[in-house]
Short mmCIF file of C-alpha atoms and ligand atoms in Angstrom, two decimals:
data_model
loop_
_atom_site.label_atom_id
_atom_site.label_comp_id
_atom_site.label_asym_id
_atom_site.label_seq_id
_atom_site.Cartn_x
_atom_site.Cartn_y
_atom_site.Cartn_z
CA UNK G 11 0.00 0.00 0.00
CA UNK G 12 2.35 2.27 0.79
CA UNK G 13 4.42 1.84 -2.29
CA UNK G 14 1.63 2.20 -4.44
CA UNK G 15 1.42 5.51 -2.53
CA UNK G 16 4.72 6.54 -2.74
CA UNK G 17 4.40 5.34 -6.80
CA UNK G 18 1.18 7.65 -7.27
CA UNK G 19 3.08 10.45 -5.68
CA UNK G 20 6.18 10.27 -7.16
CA UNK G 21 4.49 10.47 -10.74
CA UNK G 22 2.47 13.51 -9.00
CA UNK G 23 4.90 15.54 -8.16
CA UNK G 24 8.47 16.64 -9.81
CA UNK G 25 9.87 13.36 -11.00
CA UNK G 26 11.35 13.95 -14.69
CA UNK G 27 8.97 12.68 -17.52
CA UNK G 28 9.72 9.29 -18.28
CA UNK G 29 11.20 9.17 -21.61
CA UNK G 30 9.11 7.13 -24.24
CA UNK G 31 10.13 3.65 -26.13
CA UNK G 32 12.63 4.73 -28.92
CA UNK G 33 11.56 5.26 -32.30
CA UNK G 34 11.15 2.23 -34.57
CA UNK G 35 10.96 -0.52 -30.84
CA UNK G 36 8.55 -2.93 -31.90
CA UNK G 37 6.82 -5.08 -28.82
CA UNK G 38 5.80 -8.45 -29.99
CA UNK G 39 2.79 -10.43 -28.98
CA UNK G 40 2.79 -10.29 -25.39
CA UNK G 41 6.37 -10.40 -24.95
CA UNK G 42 9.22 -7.42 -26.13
CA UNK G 43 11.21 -8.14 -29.41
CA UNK G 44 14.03 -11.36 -28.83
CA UNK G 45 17.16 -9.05 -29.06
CA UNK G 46 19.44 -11.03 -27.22
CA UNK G 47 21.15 -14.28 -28.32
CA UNK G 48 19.15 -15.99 -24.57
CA UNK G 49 15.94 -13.72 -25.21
CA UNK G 50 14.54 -17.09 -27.93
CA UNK G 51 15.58 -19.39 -25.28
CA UNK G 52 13.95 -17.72 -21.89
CA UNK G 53 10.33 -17.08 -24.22
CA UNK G 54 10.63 -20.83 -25.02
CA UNK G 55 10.52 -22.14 -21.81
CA UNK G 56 7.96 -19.41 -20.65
CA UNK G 57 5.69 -20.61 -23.59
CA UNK G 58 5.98 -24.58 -22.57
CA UNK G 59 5.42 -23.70 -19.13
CA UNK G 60 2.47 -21.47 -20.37
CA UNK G 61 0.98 -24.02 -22.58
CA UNK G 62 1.48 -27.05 -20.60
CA UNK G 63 0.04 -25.68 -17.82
CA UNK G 64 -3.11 -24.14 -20.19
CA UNK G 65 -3.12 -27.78 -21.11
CA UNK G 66 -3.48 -29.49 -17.78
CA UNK G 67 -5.90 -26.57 -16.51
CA UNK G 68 -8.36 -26.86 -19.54
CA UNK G 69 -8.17 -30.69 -19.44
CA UNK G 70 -8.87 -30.99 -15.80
CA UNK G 71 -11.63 -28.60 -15.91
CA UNK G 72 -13.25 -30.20 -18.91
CA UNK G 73 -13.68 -33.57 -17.09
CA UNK G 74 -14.52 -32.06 -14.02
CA UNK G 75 -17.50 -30.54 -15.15
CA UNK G 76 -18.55 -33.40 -17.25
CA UNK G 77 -18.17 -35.31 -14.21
CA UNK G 78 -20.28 -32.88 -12.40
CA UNK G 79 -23.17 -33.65 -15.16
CA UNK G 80 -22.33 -37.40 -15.94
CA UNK G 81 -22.32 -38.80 -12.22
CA UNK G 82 -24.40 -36.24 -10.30
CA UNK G 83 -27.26 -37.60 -8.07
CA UNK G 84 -30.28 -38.50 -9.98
CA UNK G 85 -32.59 -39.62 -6.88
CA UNK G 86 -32.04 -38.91 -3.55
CA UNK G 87 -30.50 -41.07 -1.19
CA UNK G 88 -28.62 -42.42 -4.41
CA UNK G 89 -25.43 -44.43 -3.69
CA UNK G 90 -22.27 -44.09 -5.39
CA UNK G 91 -22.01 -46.24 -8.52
CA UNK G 92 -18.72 -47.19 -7.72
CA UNK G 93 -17.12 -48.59 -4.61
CA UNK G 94 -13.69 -49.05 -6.30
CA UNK G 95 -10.99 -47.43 -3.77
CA UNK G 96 -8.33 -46.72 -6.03
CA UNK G 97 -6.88 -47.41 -9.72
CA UNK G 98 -3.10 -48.50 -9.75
CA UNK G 99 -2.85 -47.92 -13.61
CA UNK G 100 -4.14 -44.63 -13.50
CA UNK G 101 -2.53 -43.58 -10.61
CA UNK G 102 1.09 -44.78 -11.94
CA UNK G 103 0.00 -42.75 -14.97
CA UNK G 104 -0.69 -39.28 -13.32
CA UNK G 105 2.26 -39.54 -11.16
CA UNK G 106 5.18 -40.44 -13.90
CA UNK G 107 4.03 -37.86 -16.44
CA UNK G 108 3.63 -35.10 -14.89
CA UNK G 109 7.11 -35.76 -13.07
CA UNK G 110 8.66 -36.45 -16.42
CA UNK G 111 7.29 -32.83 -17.80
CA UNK G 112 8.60 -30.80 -14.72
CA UNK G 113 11.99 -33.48 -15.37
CA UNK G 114 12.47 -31.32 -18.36
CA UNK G 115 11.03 -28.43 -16.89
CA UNK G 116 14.02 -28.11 -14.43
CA UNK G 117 16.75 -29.25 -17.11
CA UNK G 118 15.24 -26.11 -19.73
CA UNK G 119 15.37 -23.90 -16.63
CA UNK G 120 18.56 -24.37 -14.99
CA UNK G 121 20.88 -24.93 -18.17
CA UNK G 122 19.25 -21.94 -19.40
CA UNK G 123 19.96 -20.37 -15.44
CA UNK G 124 23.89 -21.29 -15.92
CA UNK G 125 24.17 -19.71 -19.16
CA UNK G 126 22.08 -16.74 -18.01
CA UNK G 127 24.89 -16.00 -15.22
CA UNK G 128 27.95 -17.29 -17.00
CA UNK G 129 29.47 -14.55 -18.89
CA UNK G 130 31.90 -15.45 -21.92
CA UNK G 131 35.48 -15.05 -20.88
CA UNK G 132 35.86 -12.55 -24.22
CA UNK G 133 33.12 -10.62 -22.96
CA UNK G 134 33.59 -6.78 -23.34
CA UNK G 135 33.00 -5.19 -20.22
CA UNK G 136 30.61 -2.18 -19.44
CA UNK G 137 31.03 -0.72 -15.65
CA UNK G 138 27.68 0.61 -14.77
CA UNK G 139 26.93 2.52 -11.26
CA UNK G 140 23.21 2.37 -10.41
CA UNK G 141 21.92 5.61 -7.73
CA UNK G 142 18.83 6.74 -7.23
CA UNK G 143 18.03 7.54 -9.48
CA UNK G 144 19.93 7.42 -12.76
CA UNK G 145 22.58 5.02 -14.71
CA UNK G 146 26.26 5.84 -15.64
CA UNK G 147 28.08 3.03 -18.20
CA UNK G 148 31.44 3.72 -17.76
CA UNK G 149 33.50 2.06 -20.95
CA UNK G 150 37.28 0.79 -20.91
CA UNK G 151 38.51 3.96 -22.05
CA UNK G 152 37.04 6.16 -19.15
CA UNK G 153 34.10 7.73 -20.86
CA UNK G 154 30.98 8.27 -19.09
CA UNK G 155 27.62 8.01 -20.53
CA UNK G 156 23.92 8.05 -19.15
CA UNK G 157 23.33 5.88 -22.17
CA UNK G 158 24.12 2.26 -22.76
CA UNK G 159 26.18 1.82 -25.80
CA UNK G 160 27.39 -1.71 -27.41
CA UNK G 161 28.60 -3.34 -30.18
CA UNK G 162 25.92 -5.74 -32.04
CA UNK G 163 27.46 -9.63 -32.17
CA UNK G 164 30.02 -9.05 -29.15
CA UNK G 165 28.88 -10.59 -25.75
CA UNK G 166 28.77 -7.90 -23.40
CA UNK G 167 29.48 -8.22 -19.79
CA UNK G 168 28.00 -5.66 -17.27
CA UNK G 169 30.09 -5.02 -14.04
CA UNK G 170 27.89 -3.26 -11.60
CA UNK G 171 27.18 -1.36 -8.55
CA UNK G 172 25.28 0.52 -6.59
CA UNK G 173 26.25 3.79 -4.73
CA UNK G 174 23.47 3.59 -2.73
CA UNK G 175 20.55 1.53 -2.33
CA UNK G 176 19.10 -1.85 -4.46
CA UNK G 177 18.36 -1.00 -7.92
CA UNK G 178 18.15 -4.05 -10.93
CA UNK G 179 19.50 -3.41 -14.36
CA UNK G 180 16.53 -5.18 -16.73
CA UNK G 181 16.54 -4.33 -20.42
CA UNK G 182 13.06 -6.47 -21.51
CA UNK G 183 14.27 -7.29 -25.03
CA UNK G 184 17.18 -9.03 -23.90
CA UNK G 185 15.53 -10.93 -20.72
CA UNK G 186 18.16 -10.12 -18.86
CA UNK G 187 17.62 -9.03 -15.39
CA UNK G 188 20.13 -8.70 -12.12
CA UNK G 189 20.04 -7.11 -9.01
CA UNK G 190 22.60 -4.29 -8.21
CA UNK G 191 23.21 -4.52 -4.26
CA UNK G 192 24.94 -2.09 -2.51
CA UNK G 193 28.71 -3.30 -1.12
CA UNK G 194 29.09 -6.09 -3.53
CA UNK G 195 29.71 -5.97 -7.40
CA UNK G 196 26.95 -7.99 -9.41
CA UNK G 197 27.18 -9.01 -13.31
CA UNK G 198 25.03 -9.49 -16.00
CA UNK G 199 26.07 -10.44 -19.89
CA UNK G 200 23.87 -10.78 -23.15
CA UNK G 201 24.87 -10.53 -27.00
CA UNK G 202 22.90 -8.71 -29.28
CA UNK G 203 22.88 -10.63 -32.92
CA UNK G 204 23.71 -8.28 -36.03
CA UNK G 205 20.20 -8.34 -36.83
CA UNK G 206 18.73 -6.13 -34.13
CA UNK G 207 20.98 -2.90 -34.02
CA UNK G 208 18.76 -0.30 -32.79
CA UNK G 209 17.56 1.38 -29.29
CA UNK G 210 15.69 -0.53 -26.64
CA UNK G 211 14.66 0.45 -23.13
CA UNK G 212 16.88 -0.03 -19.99
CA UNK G 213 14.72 0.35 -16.70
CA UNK G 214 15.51 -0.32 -13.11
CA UNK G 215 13.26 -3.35 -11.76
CA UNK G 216 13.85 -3.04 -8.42
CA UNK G 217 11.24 -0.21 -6.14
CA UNK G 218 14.50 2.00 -4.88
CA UNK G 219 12.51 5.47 -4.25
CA UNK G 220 10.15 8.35 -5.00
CA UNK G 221 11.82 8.33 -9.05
CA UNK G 222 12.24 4.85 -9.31
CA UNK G 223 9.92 4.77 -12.40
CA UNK G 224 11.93 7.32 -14.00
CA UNK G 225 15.37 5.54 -13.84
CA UNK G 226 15.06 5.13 -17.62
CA UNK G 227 17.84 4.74 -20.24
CA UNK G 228 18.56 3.11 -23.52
CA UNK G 229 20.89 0.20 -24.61
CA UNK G 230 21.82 1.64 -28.06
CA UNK G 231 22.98 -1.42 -30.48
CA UNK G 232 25.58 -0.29 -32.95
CA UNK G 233 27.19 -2.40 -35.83
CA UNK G 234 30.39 -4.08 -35.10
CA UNK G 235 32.44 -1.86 -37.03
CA UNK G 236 30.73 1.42 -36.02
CA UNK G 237 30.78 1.18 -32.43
CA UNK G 238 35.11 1.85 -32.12
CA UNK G 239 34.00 5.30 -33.89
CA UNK G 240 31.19 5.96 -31.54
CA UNK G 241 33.75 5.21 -28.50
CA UNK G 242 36.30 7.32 -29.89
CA UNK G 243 34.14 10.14 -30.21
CA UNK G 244 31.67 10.04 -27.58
CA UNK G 245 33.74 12.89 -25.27
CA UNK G 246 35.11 15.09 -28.02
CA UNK G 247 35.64 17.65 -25.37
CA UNK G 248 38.24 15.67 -23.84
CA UNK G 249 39.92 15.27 -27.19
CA UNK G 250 40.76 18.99 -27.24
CA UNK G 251 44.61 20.47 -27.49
CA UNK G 252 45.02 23.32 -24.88
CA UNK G 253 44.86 25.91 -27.26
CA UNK G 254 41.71 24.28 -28.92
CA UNK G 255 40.30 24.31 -26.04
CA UNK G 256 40.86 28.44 -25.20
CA UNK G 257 39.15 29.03 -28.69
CA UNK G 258 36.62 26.77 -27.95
CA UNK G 259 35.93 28.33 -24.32
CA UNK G 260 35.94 31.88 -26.26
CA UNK G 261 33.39 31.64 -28.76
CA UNK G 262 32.21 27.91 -28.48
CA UNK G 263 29.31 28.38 -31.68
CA UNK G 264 32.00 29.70 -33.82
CA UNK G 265 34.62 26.75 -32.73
CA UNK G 266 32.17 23.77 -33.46
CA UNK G 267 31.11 25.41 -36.84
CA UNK G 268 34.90 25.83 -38.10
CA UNK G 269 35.92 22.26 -36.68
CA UNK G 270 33.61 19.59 -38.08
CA UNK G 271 36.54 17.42 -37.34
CA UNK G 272 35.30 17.03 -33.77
CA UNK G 273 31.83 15.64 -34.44
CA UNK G 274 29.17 15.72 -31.66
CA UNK G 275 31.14 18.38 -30.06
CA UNK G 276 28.37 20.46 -27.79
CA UNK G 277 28.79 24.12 -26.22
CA UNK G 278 29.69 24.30 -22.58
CA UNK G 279 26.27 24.38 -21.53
CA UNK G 280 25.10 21.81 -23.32
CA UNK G 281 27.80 19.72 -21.58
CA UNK G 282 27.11 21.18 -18.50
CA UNK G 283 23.25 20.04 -18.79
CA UNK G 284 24.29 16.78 -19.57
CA UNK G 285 26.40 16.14 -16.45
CA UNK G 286 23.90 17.46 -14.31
CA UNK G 287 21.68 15.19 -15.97
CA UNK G 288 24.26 12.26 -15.42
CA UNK G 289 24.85 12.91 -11.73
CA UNK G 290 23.32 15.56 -9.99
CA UNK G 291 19.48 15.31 -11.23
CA UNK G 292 18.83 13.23 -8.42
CA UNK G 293 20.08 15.80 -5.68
CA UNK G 294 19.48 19.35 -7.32
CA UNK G 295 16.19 19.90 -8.74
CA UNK G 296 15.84 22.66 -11.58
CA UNK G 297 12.32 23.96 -10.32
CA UNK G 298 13.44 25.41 -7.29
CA UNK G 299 12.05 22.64 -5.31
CA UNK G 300 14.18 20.93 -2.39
CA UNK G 301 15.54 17.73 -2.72
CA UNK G 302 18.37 15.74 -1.12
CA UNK G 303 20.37 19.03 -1.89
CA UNK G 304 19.87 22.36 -2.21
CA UNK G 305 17.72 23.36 -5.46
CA UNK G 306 20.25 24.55 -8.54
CA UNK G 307 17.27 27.19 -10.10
CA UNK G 308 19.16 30.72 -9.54
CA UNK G 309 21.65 29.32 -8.32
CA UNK G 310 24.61 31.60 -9.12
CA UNK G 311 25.76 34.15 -7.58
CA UNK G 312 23.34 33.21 -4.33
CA UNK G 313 23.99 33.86 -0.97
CA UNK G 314 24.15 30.90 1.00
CA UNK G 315 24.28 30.05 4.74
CA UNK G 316 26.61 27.44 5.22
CA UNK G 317 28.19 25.09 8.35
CA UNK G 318 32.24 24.60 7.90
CA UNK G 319 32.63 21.50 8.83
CA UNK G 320 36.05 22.04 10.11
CA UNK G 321 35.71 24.62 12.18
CA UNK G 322 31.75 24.24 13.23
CA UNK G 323 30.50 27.93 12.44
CA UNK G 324 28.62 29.22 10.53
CA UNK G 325 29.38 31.26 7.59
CA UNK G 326 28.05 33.12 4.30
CA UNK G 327 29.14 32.06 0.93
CA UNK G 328 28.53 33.03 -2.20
CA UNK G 329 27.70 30.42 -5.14
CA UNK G 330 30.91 31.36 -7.24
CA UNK G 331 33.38 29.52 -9.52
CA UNK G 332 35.47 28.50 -6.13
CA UNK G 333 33.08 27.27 -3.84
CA UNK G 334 31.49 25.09 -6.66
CA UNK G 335 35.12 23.54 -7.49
CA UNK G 336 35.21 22.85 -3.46
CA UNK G 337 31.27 21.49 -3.36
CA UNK G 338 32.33 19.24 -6.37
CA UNK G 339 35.83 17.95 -5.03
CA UNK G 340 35.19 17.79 -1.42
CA UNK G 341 31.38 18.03 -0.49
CA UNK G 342 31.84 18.02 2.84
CA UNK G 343 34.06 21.34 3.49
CA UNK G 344 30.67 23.54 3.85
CA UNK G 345 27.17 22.21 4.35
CA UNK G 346 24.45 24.38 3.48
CA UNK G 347 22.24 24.87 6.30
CA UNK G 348 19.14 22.70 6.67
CA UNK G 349 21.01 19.98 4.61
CA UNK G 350 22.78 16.87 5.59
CA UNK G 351 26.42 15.96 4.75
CA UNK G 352 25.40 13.42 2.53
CA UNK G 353 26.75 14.45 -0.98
CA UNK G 354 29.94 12.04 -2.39
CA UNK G 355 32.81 13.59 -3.92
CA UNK G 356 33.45 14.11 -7.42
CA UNK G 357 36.91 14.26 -7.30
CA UNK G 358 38.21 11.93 -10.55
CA UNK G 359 34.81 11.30 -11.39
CA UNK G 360 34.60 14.78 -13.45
CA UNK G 361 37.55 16.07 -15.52
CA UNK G 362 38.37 19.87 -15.59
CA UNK G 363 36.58 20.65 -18.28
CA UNK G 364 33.38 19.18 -17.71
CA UNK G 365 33.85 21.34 -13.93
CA UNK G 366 33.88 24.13 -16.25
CA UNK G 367 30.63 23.71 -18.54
CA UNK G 368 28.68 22.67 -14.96
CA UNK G 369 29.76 26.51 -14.33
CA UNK G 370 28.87 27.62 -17.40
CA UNK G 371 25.58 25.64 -17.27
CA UNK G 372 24.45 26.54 -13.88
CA UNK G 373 25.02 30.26 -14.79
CA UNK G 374 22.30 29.98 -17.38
CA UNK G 375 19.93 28.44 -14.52
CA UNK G 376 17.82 31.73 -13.48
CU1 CUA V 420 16.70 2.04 -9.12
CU2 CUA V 420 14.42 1.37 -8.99
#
C-alpha cells in the first residue's frame, strides 16, 4: 500500500517525464522483441510452461464438469455407482508424467539459469553505477555516458554497482535481469545478434525510491564496425589540445562550426546540462524545489548560509566559480544549512573541463 502511494506520488509531483520507447521498438505479442542471443531461449521455456500448464488446466476442468453432469445424483438417497478405492494404472499414470514434464522443466530452466549467469570469458566489459536515481556506463577507455552503448554480435558483460541503495538493471528485449546490491559488485552479460541494431529500453526493476519509475535509459545497439567510432568520439571535449580548447571556451558556436573534425562536439552548456543530468538530477532539482540538496534554479551568484565542517561555524558564501570547485571535489568542506552531509565527492569522477561547462551551465539556470 504504501508503495503504491509513494508510486502515485512520485508520478504527482516533480519526477522527470519518463522518456518514451525509442523510435522504430517494436513489442511483440505479449512479450518485447528477442534481441538477445538468450531472449529465444527464456520465451521458449515461458511458452511450454504457459501451454502445458493451459493444457493441464483446460483438461482438468473439462472432465470435471462433465463429471459434475455425468455422475451427479439423480434420486435422492442415491449411492455411489462405484465402490472401487483406487486405480493402480491410472494412478502410476498421473504420477510419472507429470514428473517427467517438470523433469524437463528443471533441465530447460537451470541450463538456461547457468548460461544466463555465466558470462563469456571474451566478454567486453561495461562498468555501470546504479543511484537513485539514474545510470552511468562507464566504458574501458574512461568515458561516461547516461546511455548504454554496445557493439551488435560481441557478448557484453555488465560489471555493476550501486552507490546507494538496491536497484536491478533489466533491459526487456534481452531478458536479462540482475540485481545491483549495494557493497558487492553484481554481473550481468547478453549478445545482441547483427540483426537487431537499434535502441531498446533499460529500466531499473527493483522499487528503490520516490523516481524509481523514472530511472530510464537506452541500450543503443551499434554495428560491429561502427561502435570503435562511436567510442572514440563520444567525449570530443576531452579530445581537445590546450589551445583548442581556449578558442573553444571563447566563442564555443564559432569553434564547433569551423571544426567539423570534432563531431558531436556540444557548447559548454550543453555539456554542463548533460552532467547534471548524469549525476546531480537526483540531488538538485531545476524547479526550485528541495531535494536531497539544495535546489540549482538561480543558483549563481546566491547567498548561501553554510556550516564549515572544520571549524563548526557558521558562515556566508557566495555560489561562485570557487566554492562550486570545493562542493564538487570535497562536499563536505561547507554544508548548506538545513542539509545533511550526505553528498559524495566528485573528485576523478569529473575532468576539468566538464567542472567548467557545470559553471557555465548553472550560470544559465535563473
Ligand atoms: Cu533504481 Cu528502482
Amino acid at each position: 500500500m504504501n508503495v503504491l502511494l509513494h508510486l502515485i506520488l512520485s508520478q504527482a509531483t516533480s519526477a522527470p517525464a519518463v522518456t518514451a520507447p525509442p523510435a522504430g521498438y517494436k513489442s511483440g505479442w505479449l512479450l518485447p522483441p528477442q534481441a538477445s542471443t538468450v531472449a529465444p531461449q527464456i520465451d521458449f521455456v515461458f511458452n511450454v510452461i504457459t501451454w502445458v500448464c493451459i493444457a493441464f488446466f483446460v483438461g482438468m476442468m473439462v472432465f470435471m464438469f462433465a463429471f459434475m453432469g455425468i455422475y451427479r445424483r439423480r434420486t435422492p438417497g442415491q449411492k455411489a455407482l462405484s465402490q472401487n478405492s483406487h486405480n493402480t494404472a491410472l494412478e502410476l499414470t498421473w504420477s510419472i508424467i507429470p514428473t517427467i514434464i517438470l523433469c524437463y522443466f528443471f533441465w530447460v530452466g537451470f541450463t538456461g539459469f547457468v548460461n544466463l549467469t555465466t558470462p563469456p570469458a571474451d566478454a567486453y566489459e561495461v562498468q555501470v553505477t546504479a543511484q537513485q536515481w539514474s545510470w552511468a556506463f562507464t566504458y574501458p577507455n574512461g568515458h561516461t555516458d547516461a546511455n548504454l552503448h554496445v557493439p551488435a554480435g560481441t557478448p557484453i558483460r555488465l560489471l555493476m554497482r550501486s552507490n546507494d541503495v538496491l536497484h536491478n538493471l533489466f533491459v526487456p528485449a534481452f531478458r536479462t535481469k540482475y540485481d545491483i546490491i549495494p557493497g558487492r559488485y553484481t554481473r550481468e552479460w547478453f549478445t545482441v545478434p547483427p540483426e537487431h541494431v537499434g535502441e531498446y529500453p533499460l529500466v531499473c526493476a527493483e522499487y528503490c525510491g520516490k523516481d524509481h519509475s523514472a530511472m530510464y535509459a537506452r541500450v543503443v545497439v551499434h554495428p560491429a564496425a561502427e561502435f570503435p567510432i562511436w567510442l572514440d568520439n563520444a567525449d570530443p571535449l576531452k579530445r581537445l589540445k590546450e589551445e583548442e580548447y581556449a578558442q573553444y571556451k571563447t566563442d564555443p558556436d564559432k569553434f564547433i562550426a569551423e571544426h567539423p573534425e570534432y563531431a558531436g562536439l556540444e557548447t559548454p552548456v550543453k555539456v554542463g546540462e548533460k552532467v547534471h543530468s548524469l549525476y546531480c538530477r537526483s540531488c538538485h532539482t531545476l524547479d526550485g524545489s528541495a531535494s536531497t540538496g539544495p535546489t540549482w534554479k538561480g543558483i549563481w551568484g546566491r547567498p548561501e548560509r553554510v556550516r564549515v565542517t572544520a571549524t563548526g561555524q557558521e558562515a556566508d558564501v557566495t555560489v561562485d566559480e570557487n566554492y562550486v570547485l570545493e562542493s564538487v571535489e570535497d562536499p563536505g568542506q561547507k554544508v548548506v544549512k538545513g542539509f545533511e552531509n550526505v553528498m559524495p565527492t566528485f573528485k576523478g569522477r569529473l575532468y576539468p573541463r566538464q567542472i567548467d561547462s557545470l559553471i557555465a551551465y548553472m550560470k544559465t539556470l535563473k
